[in-house]
GROMACS .gro file of C-alpha atoms in nm:
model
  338
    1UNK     CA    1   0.156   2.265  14.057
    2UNK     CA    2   0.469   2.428  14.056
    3UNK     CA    3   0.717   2.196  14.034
    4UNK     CA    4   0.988   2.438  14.223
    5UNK     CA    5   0.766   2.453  14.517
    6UNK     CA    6   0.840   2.077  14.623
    7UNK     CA    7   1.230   2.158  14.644
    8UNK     CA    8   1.347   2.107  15.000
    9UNK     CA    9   1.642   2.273  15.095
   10UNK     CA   10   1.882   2.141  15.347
   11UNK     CA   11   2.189   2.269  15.478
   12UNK     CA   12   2.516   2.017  15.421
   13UNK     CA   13   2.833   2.100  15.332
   14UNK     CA   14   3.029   2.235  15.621
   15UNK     CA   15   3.175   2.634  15.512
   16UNK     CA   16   3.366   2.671  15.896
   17UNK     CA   17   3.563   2.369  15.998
   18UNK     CA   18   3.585   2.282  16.393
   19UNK     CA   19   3.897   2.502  16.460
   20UNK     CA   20   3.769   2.871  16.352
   21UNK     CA   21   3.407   2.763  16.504
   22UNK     CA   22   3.601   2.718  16.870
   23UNK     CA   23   3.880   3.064  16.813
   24UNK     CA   24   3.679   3.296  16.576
   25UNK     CA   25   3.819   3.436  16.253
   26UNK     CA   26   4.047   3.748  16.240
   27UNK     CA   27   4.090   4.000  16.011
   28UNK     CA   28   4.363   3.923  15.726
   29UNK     CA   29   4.490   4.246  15.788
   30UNK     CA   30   4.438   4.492  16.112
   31UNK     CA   31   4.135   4.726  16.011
   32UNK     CA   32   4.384   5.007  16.167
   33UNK     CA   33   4.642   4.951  15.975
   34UNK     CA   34   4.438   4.980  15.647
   35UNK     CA   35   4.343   5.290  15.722
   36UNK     CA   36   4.669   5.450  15.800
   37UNK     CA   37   4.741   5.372  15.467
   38UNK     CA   38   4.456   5.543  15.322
   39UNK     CA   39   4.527   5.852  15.553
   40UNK     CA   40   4.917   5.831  15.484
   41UNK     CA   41   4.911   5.721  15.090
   42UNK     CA   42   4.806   5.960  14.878
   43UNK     CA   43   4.792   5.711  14.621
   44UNK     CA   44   4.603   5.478  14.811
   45UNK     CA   45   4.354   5.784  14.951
   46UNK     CA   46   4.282   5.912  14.556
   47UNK     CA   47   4.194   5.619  14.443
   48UNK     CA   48   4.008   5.483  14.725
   49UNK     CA   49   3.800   5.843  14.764
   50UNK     CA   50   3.720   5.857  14.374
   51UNK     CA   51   3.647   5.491  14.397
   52UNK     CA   52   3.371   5.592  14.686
   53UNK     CA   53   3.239   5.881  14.476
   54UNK     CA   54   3.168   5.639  14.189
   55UNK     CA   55   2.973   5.408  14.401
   56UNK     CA   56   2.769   5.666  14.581
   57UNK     CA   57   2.678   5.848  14.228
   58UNK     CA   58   2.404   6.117  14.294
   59UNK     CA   59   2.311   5.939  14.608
   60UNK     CA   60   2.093   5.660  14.717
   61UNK     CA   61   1.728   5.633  14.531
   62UNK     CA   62   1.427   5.432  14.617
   63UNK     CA   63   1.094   5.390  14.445
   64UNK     CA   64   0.780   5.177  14.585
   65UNK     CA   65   0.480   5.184  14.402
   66UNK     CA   66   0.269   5.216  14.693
   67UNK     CA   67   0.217   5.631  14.752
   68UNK     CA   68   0.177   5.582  15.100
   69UNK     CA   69   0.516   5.356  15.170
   70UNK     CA   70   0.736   5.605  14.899
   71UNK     CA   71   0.639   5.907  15.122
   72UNK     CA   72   0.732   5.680  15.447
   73UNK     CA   73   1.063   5.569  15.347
   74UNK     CA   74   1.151   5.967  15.236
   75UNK     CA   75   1.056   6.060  15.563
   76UNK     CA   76   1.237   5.775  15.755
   77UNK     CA   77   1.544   5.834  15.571
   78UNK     CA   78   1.543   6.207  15.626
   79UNK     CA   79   1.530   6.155  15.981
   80UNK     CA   80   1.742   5.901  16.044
   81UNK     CA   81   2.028   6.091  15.804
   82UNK     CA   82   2.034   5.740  15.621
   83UNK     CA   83   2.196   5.877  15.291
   84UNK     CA   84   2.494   5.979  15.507
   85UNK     CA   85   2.522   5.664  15.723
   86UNK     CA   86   2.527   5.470  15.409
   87UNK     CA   87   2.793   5.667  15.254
   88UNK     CA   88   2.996   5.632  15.567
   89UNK     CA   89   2.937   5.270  15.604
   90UNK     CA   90   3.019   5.235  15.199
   91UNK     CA   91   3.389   5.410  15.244
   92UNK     CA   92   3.399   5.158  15.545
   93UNK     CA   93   3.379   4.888  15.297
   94UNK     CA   94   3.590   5.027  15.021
   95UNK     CA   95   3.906   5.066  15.287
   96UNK     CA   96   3.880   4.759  15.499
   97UNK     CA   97   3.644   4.520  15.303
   98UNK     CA   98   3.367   4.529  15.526
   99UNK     CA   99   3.071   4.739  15.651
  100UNK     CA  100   2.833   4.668  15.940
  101UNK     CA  101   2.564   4.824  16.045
  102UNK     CA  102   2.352   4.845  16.323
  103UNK     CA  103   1.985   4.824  16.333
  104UNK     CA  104   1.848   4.996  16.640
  105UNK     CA  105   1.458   4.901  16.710
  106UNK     CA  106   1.202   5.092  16.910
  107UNK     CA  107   1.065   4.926  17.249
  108UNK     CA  108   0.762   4.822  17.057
  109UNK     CA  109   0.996   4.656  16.791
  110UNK     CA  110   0.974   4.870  16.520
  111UNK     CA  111   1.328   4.989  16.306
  112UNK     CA  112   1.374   5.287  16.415
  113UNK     CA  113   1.737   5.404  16.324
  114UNK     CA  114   2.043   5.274  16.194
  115UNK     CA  115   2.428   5.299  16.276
  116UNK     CA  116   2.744   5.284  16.123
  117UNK     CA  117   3.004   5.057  16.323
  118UNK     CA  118   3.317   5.200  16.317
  119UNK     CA  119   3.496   4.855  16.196
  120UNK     CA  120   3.826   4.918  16.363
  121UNK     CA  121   3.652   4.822  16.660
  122UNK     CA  122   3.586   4.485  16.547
  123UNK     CA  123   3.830   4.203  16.631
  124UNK     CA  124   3.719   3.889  16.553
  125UNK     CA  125   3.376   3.698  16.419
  126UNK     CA  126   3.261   3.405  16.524
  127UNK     CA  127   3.028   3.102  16.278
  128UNK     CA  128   2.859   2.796  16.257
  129UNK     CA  129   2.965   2.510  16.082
  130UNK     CA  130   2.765   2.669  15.746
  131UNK     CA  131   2.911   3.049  15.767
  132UNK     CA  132   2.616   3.184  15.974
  133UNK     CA  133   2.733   3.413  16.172
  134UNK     CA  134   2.700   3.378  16.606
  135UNK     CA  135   2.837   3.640  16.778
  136UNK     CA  136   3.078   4.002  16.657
  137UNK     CA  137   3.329   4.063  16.893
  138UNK     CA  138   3.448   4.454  16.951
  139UNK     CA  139   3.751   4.544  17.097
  140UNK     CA  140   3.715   4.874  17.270
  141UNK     CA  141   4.028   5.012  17.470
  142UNK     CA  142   4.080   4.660  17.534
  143UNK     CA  143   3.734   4.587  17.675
  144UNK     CA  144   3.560   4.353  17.466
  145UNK     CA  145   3.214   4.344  17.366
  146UNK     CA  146   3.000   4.076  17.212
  147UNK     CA  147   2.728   4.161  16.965
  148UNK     CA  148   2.398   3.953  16.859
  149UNK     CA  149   2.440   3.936  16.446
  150UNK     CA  150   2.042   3.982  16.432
  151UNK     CA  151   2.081   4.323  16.507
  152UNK     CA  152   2.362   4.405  16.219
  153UNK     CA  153   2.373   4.375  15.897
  154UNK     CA  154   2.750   4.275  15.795
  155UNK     CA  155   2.807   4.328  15.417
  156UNK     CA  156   3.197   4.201  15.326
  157UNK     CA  157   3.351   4.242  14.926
  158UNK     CA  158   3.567   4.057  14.828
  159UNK     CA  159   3.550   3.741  14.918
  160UNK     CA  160   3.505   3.446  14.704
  161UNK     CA  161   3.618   3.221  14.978
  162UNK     CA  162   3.379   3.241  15.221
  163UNK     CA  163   3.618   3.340  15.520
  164UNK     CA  164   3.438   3.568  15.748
  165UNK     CA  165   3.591   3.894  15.639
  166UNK     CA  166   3.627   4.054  15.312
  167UNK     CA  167   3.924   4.183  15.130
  168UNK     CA  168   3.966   4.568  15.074
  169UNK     CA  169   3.980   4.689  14.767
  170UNK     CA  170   4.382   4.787  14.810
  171UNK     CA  171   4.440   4.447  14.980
  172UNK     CA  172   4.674   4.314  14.751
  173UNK     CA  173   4.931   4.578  14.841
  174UNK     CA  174   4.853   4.606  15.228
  175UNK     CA  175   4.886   4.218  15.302
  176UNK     CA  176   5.227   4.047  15.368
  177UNK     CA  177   5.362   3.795  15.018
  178UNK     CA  178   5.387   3.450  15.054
  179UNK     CA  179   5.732   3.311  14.974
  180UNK     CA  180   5.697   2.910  14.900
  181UNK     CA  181   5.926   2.707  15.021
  182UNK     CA  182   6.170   2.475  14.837
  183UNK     CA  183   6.198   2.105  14.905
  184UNK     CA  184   6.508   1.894  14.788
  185UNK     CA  185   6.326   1.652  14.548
  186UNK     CA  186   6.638   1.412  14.633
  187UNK     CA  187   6.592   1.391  15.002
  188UNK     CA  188   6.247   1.551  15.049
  189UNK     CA  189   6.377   1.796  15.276
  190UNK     CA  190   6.287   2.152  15.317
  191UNK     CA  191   6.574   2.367  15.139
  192UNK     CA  192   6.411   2.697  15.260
  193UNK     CA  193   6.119   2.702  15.498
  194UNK     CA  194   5.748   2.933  15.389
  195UNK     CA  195   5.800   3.305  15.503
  196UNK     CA  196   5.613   3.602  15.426
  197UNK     CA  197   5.758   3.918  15.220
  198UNK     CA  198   5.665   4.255  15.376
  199UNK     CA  199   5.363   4.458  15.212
  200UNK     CA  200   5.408   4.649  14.914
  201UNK     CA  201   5.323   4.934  15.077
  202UNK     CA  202   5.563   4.892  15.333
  203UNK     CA  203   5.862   4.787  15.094
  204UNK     CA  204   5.780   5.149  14.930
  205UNK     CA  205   5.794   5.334  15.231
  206UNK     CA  206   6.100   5.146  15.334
  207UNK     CA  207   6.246   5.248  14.968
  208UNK     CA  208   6.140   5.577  15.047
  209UNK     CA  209   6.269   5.642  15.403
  210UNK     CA  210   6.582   5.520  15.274
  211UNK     CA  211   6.635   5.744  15.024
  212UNK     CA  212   6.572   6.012  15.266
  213UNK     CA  213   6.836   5.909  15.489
  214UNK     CA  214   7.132   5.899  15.228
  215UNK     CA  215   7.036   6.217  15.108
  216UNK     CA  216   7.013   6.364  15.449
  217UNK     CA  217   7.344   6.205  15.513
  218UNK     CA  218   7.488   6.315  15.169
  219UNK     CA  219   7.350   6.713  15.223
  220UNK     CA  220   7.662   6.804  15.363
  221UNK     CA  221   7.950   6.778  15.151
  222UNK     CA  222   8.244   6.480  15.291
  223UNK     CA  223   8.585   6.598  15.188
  224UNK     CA  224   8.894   6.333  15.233
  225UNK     CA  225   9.201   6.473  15.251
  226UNK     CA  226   9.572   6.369  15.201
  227UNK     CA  227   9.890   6.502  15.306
  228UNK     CA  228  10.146   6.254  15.284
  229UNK     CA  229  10.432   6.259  15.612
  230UNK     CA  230  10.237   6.563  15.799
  231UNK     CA  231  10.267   6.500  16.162
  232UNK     CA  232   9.972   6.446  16.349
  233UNK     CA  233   9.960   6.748  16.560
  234UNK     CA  234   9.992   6.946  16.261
  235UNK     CA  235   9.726   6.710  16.057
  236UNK     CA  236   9.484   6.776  16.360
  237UNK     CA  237   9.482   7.189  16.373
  238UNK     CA  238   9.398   7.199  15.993
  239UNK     CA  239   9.129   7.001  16.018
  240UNK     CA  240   8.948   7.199  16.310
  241UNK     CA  241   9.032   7.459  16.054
  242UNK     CA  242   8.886   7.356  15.765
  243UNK     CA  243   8.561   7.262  15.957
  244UNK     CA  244   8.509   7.580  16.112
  245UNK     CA  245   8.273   7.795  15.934
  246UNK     CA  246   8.347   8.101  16.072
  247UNK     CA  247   8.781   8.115  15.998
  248UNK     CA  248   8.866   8.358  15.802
  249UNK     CA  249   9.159   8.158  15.615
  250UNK     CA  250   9.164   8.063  15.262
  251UNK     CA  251   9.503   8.024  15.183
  252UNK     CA  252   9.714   7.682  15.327
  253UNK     CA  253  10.039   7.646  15.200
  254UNK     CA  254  10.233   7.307  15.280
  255UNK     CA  255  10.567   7.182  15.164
  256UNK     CA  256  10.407   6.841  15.036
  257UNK     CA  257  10.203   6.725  14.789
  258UNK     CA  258   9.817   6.787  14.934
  259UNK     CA  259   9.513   6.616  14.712
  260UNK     CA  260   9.138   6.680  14.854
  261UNK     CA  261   8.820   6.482  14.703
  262UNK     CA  262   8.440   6.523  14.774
  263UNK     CA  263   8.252   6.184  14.828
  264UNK     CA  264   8.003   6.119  14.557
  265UNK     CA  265   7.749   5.824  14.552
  266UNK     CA  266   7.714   5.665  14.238
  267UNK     CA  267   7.324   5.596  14.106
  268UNK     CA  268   7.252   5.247  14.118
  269UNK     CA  269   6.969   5.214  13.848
  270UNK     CA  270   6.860   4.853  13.975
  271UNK     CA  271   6.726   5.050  14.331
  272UNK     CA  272   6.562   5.297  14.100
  273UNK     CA  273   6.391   5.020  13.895
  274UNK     CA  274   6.284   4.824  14.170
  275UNK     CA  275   6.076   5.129  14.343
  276UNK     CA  276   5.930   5.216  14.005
  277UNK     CA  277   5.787   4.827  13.969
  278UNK     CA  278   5.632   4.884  14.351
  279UNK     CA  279   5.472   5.171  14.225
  280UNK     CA  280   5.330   5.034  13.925
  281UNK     CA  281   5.222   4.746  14.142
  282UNK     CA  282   5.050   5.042  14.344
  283UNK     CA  283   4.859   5.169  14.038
  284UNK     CA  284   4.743   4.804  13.950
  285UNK     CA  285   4.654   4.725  14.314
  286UNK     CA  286   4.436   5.018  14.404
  287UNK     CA  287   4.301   5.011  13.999
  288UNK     CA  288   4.330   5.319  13.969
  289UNK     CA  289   4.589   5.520  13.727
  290UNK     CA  290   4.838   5.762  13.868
  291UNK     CA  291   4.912   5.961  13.588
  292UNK     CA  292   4.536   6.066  13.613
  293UNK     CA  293   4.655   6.214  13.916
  294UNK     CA  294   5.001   6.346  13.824
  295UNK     CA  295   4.882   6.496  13.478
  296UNK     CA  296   4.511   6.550  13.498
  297UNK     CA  297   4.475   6.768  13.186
  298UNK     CA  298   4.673   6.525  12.954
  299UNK     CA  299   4.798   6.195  12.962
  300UNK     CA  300   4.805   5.848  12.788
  301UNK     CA  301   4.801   5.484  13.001
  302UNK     CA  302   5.013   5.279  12.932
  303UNK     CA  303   4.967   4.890  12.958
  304UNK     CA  304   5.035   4.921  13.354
  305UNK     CA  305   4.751   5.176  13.398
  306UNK     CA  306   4.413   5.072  13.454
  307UNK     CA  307   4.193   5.280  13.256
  308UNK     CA  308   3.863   5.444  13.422
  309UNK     CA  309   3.626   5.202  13.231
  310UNK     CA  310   3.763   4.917  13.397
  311UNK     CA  311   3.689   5.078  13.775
  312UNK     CA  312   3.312   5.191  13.632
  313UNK     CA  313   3.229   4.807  13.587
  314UNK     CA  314   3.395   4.743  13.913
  315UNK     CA  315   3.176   4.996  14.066
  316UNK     CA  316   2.847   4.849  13.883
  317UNK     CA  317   2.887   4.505  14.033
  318UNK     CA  318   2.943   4.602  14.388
  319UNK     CA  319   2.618   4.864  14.330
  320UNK     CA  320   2.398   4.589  14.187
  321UNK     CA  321   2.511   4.344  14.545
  322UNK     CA  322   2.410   4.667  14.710
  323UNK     CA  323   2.100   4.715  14.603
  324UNK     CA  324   2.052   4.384  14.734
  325UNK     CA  325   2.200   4.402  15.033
  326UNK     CA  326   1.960   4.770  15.107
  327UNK     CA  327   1.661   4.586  15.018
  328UNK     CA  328   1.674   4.256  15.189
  329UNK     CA  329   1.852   4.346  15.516
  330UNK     CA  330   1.746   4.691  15.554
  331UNK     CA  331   1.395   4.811  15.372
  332UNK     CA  332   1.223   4.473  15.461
  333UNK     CA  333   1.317   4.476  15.790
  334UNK     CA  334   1.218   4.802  15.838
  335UNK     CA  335   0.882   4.753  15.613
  336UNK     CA  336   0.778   4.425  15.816
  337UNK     CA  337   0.810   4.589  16.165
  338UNK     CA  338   0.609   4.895  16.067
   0.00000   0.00000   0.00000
């Protein structure tokens, strides 16, 4: 007499309109690319890492009431290394967003191991009309290879709006900016057209690989020198002079006024204060504090820094979806066909 019980459910409202159902749906950002950054950034790879380490805790525990199925799932997961595949697959999802594994059944149909899917193999996913996914499509050294979803479990973060990849947790700072453009409100046409700003990541390494280069090109002193009505001959044998290292003269004498001056740059504090807001975007985007880093045995955050508290209840709320995700796509699965 449950009243619950005579609820039908029926699939209506379309999730994947007709044009991503016929091309697939790509990655916002290349799974490669996110993780040179979190080889390359230190910033990025600290935070990420201690993010990971907060997730995984002491490990990965399950209790059954049943004696017989709590010593069965201790054994399966010893054998199958499944506290290590998980942890693998969980960085997987930290860095790019997404984790899938693979389920790998015996002849007889039984679960008998799982895999982690290295997700910079994946290219593109294809869904039905209501987000259900058809086929995973792996690039591989340029061979592709399509592969049945009933044998994976994907798990994506993230994503609020459905699309079929998640966001990494750093994705702020590794995806290109949207620039709006303007429209004359007079004639209605376009002033400026839509274009994309370059990562933040990439503006700071850009900021950064400049300032390299001036300095390199600054390291060796640039002296301009003037000697008013020297002929040219004369004006060309002192300066092979003065560039050779090795001459053993110190002393020039000339019958003119002579005036030398080393090339300086001046600091231009607006350059300075622009790299310092990237980097505080930085700390914001991977929500984790820098100075943590920087001065581990004493430090105070400031309004940009997000303090360790915040990350822990991040860190509960993707545990509690993965308890979830472990018990319904993996342990029943793997319950049912034993």
């Amino acid at each position: 007499n449950n009243y619950l019980s005579n609820i039908t459910r029926k699939r209506n409202a379309s999730i994947v309109g007709p044009s991503k159902q016929i091309t697939g749906e790509y990655p916002a950002v290349d799974f490669s690319k996110l993780y040179d950054y979190y080889h390359h950034w230190d910033q990025v790879k600290k935070a990420v890492d201690t993010m990971h380490q907060k997730f995984m805790g002491a490990g990965i525990r399950i209790e059954i009431d049943d004696d017989y199925l709590q010593e069965f799932v201790e054994k399966w997961i010893e054998v199958t290394n499944f506290q290590k595949k998980m942890s693998d697959f969980f960085l997987n999802v930290v860095v790019t967003g997404n984790g899938i594994m693979e389920l790998q059944y015996t002849d007889d149909g039984k679960l008998g191991n799982v895999e982690v899917i290295p997700m910079q193999t994946i290219w593109r996913v294809f869904r039905d009309e209501f987000g259900n996914e058809i086929k995973i499509v792996q690039n591989i050294d340029g061979v592709f290879k399509e592969l049945d979803p009933k044998n994976y479990v994907h798990w994506t973060i993230n994503n609020p709006d459905r699309q079929a990849f998640g966001k990494s947790e750093f994705f702020t700072l590794a995806s290109p900016r949207t620039v709006s453009g303007k429209i004359d409100p007079i004639t209605g046409e376009a002033v400026n057209d839509e274009r994309s700003l370059m990562a933040l990541l990439d503006a700071q390494a850009e900021l950064q690989n400049a300032e390299v280069e001036i300095k390199k090109l600054m390291a060796k002193p640039r002296i301009f020198a003037s000697f008013p009505a020297m002929p040219q001959d004369q004006l060309n044998k002192l300066q092979k002079e003065l560039q050779d290292p090795n001459t053993s003269q110190t002393i020039w004498a000339f019958d003119r006024e002579a005036k030398m001056v080393e090339a300086t740059v001046s600091a231009q504090g607006k350059y300075n204060d622009y790299a310092q807001n990237v980097d505080d975007h930085i700390d914001i985007g991977t929500g984790f504090a820098s100075k943590v880093i920087k001065s581990p045995t004493g430090f105070s955050y400031s309004s940009s820094q997000t303090p360790f508290d915040v990350m822990d209840q991040r860190m509960n709320d993707m545990q509690s979806d993965a308890r979830e995700m472990i018990r319904d796509d993996i342990l029943r699965p793997l319950f049912n066909s034993w």
